[in-house]
XYZ file of N, CA and C in Angstrom:
510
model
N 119.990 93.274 85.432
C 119.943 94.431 84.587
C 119.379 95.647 85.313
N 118.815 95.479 86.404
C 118.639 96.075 87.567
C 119.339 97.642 87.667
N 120.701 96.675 87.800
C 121.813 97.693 88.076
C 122.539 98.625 86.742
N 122.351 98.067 85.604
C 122.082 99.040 84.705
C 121.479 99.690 84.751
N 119.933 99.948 84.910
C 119.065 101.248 84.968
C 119.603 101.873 86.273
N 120.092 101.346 87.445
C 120.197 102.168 88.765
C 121.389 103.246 88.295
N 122.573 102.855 87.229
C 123.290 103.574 87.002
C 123.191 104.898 85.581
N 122.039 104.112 84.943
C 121.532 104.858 84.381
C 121.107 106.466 84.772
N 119.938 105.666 85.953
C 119.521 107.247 86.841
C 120.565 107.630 87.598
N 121.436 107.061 87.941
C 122.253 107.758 88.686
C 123.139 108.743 88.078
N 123.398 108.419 86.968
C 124.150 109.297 86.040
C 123.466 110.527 85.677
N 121.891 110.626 85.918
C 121.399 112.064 85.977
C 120.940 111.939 86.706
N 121.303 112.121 87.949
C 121.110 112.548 89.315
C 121.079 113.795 89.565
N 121.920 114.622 88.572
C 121.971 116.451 89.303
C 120.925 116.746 88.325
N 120.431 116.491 87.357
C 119.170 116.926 86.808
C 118.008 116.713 87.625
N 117.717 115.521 87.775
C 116.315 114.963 88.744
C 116.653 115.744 90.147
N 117.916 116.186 90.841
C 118.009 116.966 91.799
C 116.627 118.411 92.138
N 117.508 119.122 90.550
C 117.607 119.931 90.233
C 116.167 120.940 90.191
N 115.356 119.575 89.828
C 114.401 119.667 89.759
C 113.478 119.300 91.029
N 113.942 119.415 91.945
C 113.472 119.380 93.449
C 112.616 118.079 93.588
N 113.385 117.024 92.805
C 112.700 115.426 93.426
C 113.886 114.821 93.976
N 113.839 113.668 94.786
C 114.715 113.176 95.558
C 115.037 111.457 94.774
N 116.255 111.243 94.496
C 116.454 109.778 94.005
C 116.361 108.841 95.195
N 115.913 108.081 94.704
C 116.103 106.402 95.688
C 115.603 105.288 95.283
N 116.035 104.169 95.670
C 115.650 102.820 95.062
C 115.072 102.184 96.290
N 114.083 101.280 95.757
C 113.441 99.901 97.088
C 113.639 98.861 96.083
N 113.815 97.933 96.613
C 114.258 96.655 97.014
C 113.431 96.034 97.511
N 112.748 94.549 96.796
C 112.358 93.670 97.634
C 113.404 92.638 98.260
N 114.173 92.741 98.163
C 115.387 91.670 98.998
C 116.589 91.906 99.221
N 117.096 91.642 100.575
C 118.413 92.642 100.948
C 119.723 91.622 99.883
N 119.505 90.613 99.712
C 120.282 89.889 99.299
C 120.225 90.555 97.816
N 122.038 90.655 97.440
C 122.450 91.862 95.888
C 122.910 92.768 96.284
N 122.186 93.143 97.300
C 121.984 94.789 97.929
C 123.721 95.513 97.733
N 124.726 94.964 98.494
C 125.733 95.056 98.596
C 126.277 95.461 97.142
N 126.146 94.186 95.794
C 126.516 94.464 94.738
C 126.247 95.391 94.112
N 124.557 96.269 94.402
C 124.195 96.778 93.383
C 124.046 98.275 94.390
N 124.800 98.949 95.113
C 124.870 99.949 95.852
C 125.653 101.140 94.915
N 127.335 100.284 94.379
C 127.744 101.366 93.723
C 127.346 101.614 92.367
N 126.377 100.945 91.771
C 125.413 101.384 90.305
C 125.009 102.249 91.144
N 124.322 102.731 92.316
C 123.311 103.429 92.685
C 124.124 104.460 93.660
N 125.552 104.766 93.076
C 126.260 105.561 94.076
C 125.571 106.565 95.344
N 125.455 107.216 95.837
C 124.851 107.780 97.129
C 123.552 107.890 97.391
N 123.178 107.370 96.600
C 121.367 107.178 96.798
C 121.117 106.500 97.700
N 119.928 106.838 98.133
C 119.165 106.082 99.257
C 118.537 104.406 98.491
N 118.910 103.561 99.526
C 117.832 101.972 99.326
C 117.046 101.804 99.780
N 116.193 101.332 99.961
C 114.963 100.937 100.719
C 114.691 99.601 100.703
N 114.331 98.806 101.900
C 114.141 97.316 101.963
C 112.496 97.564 101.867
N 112.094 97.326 100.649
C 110.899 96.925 101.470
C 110.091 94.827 101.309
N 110.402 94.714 102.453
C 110.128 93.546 102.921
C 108.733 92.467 102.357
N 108.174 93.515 103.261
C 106.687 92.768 102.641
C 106.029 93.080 100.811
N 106.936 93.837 100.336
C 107.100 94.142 98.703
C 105.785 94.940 98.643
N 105.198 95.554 99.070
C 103.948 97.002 99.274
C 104.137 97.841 98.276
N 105.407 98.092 97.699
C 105.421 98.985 96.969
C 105.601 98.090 95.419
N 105.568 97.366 95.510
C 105.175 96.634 94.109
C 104.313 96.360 93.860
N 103.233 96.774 94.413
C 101.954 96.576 94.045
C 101.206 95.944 94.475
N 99.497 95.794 94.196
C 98.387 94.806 95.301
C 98.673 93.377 94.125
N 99.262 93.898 92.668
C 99.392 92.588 92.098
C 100.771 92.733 91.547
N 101.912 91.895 91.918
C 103.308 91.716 91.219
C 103.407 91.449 90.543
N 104.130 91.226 89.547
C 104.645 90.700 88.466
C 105.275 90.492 88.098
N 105.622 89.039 88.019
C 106.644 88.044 87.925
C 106.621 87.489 86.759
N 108.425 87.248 86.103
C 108.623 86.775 85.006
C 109.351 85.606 85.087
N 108.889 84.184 84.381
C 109.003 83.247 84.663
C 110.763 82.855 84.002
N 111.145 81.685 84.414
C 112.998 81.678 84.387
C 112.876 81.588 83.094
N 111.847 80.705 82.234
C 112.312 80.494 80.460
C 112.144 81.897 79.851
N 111.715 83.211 80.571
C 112.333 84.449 79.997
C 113.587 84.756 79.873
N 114.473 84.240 80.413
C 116.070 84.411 80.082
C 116.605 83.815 79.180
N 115.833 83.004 78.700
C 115.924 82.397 76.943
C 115.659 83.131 75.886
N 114.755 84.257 76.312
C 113.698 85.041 75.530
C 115.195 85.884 74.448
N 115.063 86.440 73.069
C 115.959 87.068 72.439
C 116.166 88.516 73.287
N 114.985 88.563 73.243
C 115.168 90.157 73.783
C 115.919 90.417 75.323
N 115.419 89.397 75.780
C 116.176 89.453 77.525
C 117.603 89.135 77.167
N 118.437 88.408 76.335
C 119.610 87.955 75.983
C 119.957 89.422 75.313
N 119.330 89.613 74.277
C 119.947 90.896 74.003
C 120.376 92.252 75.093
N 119.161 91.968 75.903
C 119.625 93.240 77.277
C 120.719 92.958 78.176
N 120.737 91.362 78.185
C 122.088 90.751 78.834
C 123.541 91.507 78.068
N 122.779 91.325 76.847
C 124.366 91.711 76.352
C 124.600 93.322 76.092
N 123.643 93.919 76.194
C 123.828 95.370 76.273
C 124.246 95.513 77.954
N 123.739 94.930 78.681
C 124.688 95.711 79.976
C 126.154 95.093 80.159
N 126.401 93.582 79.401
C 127.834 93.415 79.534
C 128.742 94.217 78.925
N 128.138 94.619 78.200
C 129.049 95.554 76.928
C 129.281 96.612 78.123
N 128.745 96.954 78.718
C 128.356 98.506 79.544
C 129.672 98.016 80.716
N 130.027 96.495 81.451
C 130.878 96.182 81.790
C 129.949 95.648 83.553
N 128.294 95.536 82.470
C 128.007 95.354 84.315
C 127.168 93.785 84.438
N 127.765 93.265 85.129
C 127.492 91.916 85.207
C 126.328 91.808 86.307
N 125.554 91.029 86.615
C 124.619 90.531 87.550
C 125.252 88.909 88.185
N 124.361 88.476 88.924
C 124.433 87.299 89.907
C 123.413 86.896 89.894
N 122.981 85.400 90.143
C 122.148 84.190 90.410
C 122.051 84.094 91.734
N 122.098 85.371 92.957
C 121.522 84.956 94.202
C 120.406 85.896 94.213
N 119.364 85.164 95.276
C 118.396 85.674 95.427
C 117.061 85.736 94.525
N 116.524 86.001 94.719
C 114.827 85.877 94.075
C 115.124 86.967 93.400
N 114.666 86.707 91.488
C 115.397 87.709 90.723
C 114.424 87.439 89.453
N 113.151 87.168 90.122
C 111.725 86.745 89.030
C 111.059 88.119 89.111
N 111.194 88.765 90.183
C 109.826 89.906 90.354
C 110.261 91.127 89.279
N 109.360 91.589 88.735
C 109.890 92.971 87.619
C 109.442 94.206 88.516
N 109.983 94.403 88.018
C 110.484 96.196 88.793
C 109.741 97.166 88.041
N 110.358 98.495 88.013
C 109.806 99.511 87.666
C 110.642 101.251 88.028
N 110.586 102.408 86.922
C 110.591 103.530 87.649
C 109.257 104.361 87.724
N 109.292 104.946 89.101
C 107.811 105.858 89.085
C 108.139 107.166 89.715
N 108.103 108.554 89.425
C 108.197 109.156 90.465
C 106.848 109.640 90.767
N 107.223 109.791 92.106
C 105.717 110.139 92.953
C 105.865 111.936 93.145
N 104.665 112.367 93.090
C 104.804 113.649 92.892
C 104.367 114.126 94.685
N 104.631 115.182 95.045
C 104.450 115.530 96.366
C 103.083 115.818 96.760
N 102.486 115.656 97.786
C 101.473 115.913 98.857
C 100.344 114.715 98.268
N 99.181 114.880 97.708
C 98.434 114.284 96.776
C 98.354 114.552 95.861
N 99.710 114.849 94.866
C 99.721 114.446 93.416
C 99.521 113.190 92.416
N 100.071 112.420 93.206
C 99.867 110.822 93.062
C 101.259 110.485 91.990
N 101.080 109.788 91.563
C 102.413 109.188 90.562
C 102.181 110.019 89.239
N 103.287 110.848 89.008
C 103.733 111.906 87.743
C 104.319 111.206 86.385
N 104.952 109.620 86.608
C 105.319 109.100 85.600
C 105.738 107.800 86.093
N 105.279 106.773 85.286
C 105.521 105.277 85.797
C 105.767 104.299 84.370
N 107.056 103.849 84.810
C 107.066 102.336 83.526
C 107.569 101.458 84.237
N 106.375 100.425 84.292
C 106.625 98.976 84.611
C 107.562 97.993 83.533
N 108.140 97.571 84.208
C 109.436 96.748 83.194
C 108.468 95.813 82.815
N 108.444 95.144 81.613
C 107.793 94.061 80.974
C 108.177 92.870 81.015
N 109.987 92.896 81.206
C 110.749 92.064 80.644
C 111.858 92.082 81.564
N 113.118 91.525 81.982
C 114.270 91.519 82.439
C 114.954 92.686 81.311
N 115.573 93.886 82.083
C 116.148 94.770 81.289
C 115.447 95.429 80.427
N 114.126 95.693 80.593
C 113.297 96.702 79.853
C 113.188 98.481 80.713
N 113.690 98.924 80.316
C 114.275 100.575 80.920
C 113.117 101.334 80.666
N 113.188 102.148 81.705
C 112.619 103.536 81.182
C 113.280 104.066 80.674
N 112.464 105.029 79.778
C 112.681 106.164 79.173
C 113.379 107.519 79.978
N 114.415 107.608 80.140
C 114.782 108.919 81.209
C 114.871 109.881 80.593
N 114.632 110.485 79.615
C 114.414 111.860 78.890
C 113.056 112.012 78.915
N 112.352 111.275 78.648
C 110.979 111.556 79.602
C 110.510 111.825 80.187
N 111.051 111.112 81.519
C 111.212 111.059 82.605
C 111.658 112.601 83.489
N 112.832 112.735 83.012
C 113.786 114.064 83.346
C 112.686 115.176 82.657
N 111.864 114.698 81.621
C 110.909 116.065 80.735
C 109.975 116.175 81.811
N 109.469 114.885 82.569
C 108.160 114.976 83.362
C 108.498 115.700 84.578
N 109.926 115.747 85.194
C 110.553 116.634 86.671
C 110.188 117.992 86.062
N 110.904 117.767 84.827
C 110.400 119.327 84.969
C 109.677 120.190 84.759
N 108.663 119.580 84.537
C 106.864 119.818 83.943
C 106.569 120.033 85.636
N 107.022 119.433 85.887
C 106.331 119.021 87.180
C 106.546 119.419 89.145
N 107.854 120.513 88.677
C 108.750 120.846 89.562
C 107.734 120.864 91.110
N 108.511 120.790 92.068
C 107.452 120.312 93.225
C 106.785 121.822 93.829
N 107.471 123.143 93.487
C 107.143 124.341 93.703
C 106.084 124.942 92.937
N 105.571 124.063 91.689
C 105.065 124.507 90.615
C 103.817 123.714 90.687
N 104.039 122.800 91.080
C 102.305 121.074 91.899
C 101.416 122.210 92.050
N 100.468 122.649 91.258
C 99.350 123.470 91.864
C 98.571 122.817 93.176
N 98.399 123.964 93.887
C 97.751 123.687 95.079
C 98.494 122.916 96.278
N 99.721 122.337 96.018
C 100.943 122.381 96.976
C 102.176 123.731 97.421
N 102.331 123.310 98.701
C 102.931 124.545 99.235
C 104.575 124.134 99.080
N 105.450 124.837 99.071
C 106.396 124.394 99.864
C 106.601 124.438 101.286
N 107.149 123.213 101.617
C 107.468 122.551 102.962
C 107.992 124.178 103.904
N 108.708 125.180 103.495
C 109.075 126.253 104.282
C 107.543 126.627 104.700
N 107.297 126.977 103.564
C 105.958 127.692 103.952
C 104.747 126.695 104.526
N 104.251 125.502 104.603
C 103.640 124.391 105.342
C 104.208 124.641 106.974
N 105.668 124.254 107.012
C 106.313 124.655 108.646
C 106.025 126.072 108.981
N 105.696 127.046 108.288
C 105.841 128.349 108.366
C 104.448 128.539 109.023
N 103.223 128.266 108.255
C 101.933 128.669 108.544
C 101.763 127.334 109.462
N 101.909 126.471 109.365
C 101.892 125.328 111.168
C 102.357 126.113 112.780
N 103.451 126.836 112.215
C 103.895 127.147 113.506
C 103.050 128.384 114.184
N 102.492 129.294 112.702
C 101.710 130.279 113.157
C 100.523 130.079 113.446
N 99.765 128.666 113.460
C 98.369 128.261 113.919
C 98.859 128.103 115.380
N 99.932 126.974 115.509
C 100.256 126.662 116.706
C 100.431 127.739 117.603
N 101.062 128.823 117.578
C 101.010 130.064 117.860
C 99.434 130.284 118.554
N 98.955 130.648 117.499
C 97.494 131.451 117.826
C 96.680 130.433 118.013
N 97.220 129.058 118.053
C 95.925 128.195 119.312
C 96.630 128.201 121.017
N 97.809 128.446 120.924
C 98.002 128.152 122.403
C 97.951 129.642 122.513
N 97.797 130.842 122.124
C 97.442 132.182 122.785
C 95.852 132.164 123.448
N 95.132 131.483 122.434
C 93.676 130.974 122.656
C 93.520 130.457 123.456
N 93.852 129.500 123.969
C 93.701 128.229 125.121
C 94.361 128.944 126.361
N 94.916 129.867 126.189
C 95.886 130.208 127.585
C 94.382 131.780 128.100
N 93.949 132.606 127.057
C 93.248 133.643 127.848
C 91.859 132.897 127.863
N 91.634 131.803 127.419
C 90.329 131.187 127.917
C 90.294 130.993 129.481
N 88.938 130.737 130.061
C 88.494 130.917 131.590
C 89.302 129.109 131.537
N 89.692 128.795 132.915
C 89.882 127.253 132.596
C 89.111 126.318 132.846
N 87.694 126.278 133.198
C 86.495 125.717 132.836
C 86.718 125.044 131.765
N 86.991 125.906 130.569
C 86.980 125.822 129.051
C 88.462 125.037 128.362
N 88.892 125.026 129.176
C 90.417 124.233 129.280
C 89.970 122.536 128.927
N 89.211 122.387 130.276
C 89.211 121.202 130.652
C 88.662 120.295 129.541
């Protein structure tokens, strides 16, 4: 059900654009990967291996949750949708959407799935981009202007270092 929400967000992709955040998915296992690329049409994947970004504690839902009504019911809301899943690979760990806000903002909005096929909220979500636009992060710069005033330190330290005696070099 994975790949339902990936197509979910993907389907407002030019909104979350729009709003100067970047889409992408991680992955704890390359295995699916293949299947679940075009739910996630041109977006970026991410392997991450050692699963770091799931947290210092995971959370795993045990197989007699696919008995559960509610997980059957999400089964059948994404078949209806026409999107089927597969039985390869390790498919216990629950997921999540979060976006991370730029420099040290820290995470702007996060829902941990509870369940197999428990979604975020993306009108929320899409409300929190734009509460939150990355030009608007008080006390963050934009990246032009970060490269902009870097290059002009760099500037006026090597003008510094060059009319120093070279004693003072060393």
């Amino acid at each position: 059900m994975c790949r339902e929400e990936a197509r979910e967000l993907f389907s407002r992709k030019a909104e979350i654009v729009a709003t100067g955040f970047t889409l992408f998915a991680v992955v704890h296992e390359s295995a699916g990967v293949p299947e679940f690329k075009p739910f996630f049409g041109d977006g970026d994947i991410y392997l991450d291996k050692e699963r770091k970004f799931f947290g210092p504690k995971e959370r795993w839902e045990g197989l007699t949750a696919v008995m559960s009504l509610t997980v059957i019911g999400n089964m059948r809301r994404a078949s209806k949708k026409g999107i089927s899943g597969n039985l390869r690979g390790e498919g216990r760990l629950l997921g999540g959407v979060f976006v991370i806000g730029p420099g040290k903002t820290g995470i702007l909005f996060e829902h941990y799935e509870n369940t197999f096929g428990d979604h975020a909220n993306l009108d929320k979500l899409v409300e929190t981009l734009k509460g939150a636009m990355p030009a608007k992060v008080e006390g963050v710069a934009k990246v032009d202007e970060v490269v902009e005033e870097a290059s002009s330190e760099i500037e006026n330290l090597t003008k510094q270092a060059a009319a120093a005696p070279a004693e003072e070099r060393m």
